[in-house]
């Protein structure tokens, strides 16, 4: 592909991949230009600042996450099967070829938690939307009779999110070969506790 044929989407995909390796704070227009074999001035037509680059990278990663994790899960049966599909998709997300350095959202959370600004705001909104998605899946499981009526679905979403954060920490930092197995056991325990009791 010639330089002039590089689309904005292709540039963003490369930027997401690079940010997964070097972090959002390590991402720069100069570094992205070098990765793409373009001039910095050529990229300024796409991103006017590093902040804008960071925001667009997070937005692009969210779109990919929706396509590869959320949409397939929504094709599953309502209730517990969908809750499980969301969890399974989340586990495989860490292995996505686009994310050479692991989940970009988990890494960005550590970088941006004390860094107010547009990038942090974008990340926070995306994670709130994801927690809402998890809570809604649990809420549907309650409506389907799979989970007990008194279940606190926001707490369930929080606990599920915590399992995944623990998984990323164990896998990426601790290099624990049992990271996925432990995460699955923790999730299974969470689901078992949420189920409607049988007489």
XYZ file of C-alpha atoms in Angstrom:
199
model
C 0.000 0.000 0.000
C 1.370 3.398 -0.988
C 1.548 6.129 1.619
C -1.232 8.090 -0.039
C -3.538 5.096 0.226
C -3.301 4.801 3.988
C -6.784 5.361 5.326
C -7.612 6.957 8.641
C -8.882 3.569 9.831
C -5.601 1.864 8.951
C -3.690 4.572 10.765
C -5.894 4.164 13.840
C -5.458 0.375 13.853
C -1.702 0.847 13.798
C -2.005 3.436 16.564
C -4.046 1.039 18.734
C -1.475 -1.703 18.197
C 1.363 0.687 19.048
C -0.436 2.045 22.133
C -0.916 -1.526 23.342
C 2.876 -1.902 23.278
C 4.088 1.481 24.520
C 1.053 2.797 26.423
C -1.096 5.818 25.694
C 1.389 8.155 27.332
C 4.189 6.649 25.246
C 2.180 7.094 22.061
C 3.161 10.108 19.993
C 2.521 11.435 16.524
C 6.240 11.113 15.807
C 6.360 7.512 16.959
C 3.247 6.641 14.975
C 4.677 8.339 11.889
C 7.824 6.227 12.219
C 5.755 3.064 12.640
C 3.796 3.873 9.468
C 6.729 5.186 7.471
C 5.076 8.586 7.129
C 6.113 12.128 7.947
C 4.867 13.809 11.117
C 3.357 16.565 9.003
C 1.322 13.970 7.106
C -0.203 12.697 10.337
C -1.096 16.157 11.591
C -3.901 16.113 9.020
C -5.433 13.255 11.059
C -4.484 14.256 14.615
C -3.889 17.846 15.626
C -2.378 16.920 18.990
C -1.220 14.011 21.111
C -4.385 14.316 23.186
C -6.573 14.000 20.102
C -4.545 10.964 19.052
C -5.073 9.350 22.447
C -8.815 10.011 22.377
C -9.226 8.616 18.876
C -7.175 5.534 19.767
C -9.424 4.815 22.754
C -12.535 5.355 20.647
C -11.202 3.070 17.908
C -10.306 0.376 20.434
C -13.824 0.597 21.880
C -15.329 0.037 18.430
C -13.169 -3.050 17.917
C -14.050 -4.312 21.404
C -17.754 -3.955 20.622
C -17.378 -5.808 17.326
C -15.275 -8.657 18.706
C -16.636 -9.076 22.230
C -20.063 -7.491 22.659
C -21.795 -8.180 19.333
C -20.999 -11.925 19.274
C -22.275 -12.244 22.852
C -25.527 -10.480 21.958
C -26.120 -13.270 19.458
C -26.285 -15.797 22.293
C -29.427 -16.763 24.171
C -30.688 -14.241 26.698
C -29.754 -14.798 30.314
C -26.837 -16.777 31.690
C -25.586 -17.914 28.233
C -25.129 -14.268 27.243
C -23.470 -13.402 30.562
C -21.011 -16.247 29.962
C -20.414 -15.215 26.354
C -19.485 -11.704 27.448
C -16.993 -13.126 29.926
C -15.520 -15.565 27.389
C -15.190 -12.812 24.806
C -13.477 -10.595 27.345
C -10.923 -13.317 28.043
C -10.130 -13.751 24.352
C -9.892 -9.967 23.876
C -6.536 -10.027 25.664
C -5.272 -12.371 22.934
C -6.536 -10.261 20.034
C -3.874 -9.808 17.363
C -4.440 -6.051 17.515
C -3.292 -5.944 21.144
C 0.341 -6.927 21.085
C 0.825 -5.664 24.628
C -2.461 -6.815 26.165
C -5.706 -5.006 26.927
C -5.314 -1.335 26.078
C -8.074 -0.307 28.501
C -6.484 -1.960 31.531
C -3.112 -0.429 30.690
C -4.662 2.993 30.052
C -6.482 2.884 33.402
C -3.146 2.679 35.217
C -1.747 5.523 33.128
C -4.711 7.883 33.244
C -6.257 7.373 36.683
C -4.637 10.558 37.997
C -4.362 12.397 34.680
C -7.473 14.568 34.154
C -8.327 15.450 30.585
C -10.123 14.292 27.430
C -8.318 10.937 27.216
C -9.224 10.000 30.787
C -12.814 11.163 30.239
C -13.080 8.982 27.133
C -11.693 5.958 28.955
C -13.972 6.452 31.970
C -17.070 6.749 29.780
C -16.119 3.634 27.858
C -15.632 1.634 31.033
C -18.912 2.922 32.485
C -20.658 1.783 29.309
C -19.026 -1.640 29.662
C -20.111 -1.968 33.293
C -23.642 -0.981 32.229
C -23.509 -3.694 29.566
C -22.467 -6.311 32.128
C -25.168 -5.161 34.549
C -27.823 -5.239 31.825
C -26.838 -8.791 30.866
C -27.231 -9.821 34.504
C -30.552 -7.948 34.708
C -31.824 -9.937 31.721
C -30.631 -13.144 33.394
C -32.789 -12.202 36.388
C -35.779 -11.571 34.096
C -35.211 -14.945 32.419
C -35.248 -16.670 35.798
C -31.615 -17.748 35.561
C -30.431 -15.434 38.333
C -32.244 -14.764 41.621
C -34.619 -11.824 41.789
C -32.803 -10.114 44.663
C -29.481 -10.041 42.791
C -27.708 -6.680 42.884
C -26.829 -6.537 39.191
C -24.491 -3.548 39.595
C -22.560 -5.475 42.243
C -22.476 -8.508 39.963
C -21.019 -6.350 37.158
C -18.482 -4.881 39.577
C -17.415 -8.334 40.757
C -17.165 -9.659 37.203
C -15.061 -6.646 36.253
C -12.832 -7.295 39.277
C -12.264 -10.898 38.172
C -11.064 -9.652 34.794
C -8.748 -7.062 36.324
C -7.280 -9.818 38.482
C -6.856 -11.976 35.386
C -4.953 -9.272 33.522
C -2.705 -8.636 36.527
C -1.989 -12.341 37.002
C -1.370 -12.976 33.299
C 0.483 -9.873 32.177
C 2.444 -8.913 35.293
C 2.766 -12.127 37.287
C 2.981 -14.413 34.240
C 0.847 -16.913 36.129
C 0.176 -19.922 33.840
C -2.999 -20.563 35.831
C -4.350 -17.040 35.317
C -7.158 -17.987 32.946
C -8.146 -21.100 34.894
C -8.289 -19.097 38.115
C -10.369 -16.382 36.449
C -12.815 -18.945 35.107
C -13.188 -20.550 38.535
C -13.804 -17.143 40.110
C -16.398 -16.314 37.466
C -18.107 -19.686 37.859
C -18.359 -19.071 41.610
C -19.865 -15.650 40.917
C -22.460 -17.118 38.551
C -23.281 -19.971 40.919
C -23.934 -17.476 43.724
C -26.167 -15.432 41.400
C -28.337 -18.321 40.208
C -31.935 -18.790 41.199
C -32.074 -21.458 43.958
C -33.629 -24.744 42.929
C -35.992 -26.548 45.227
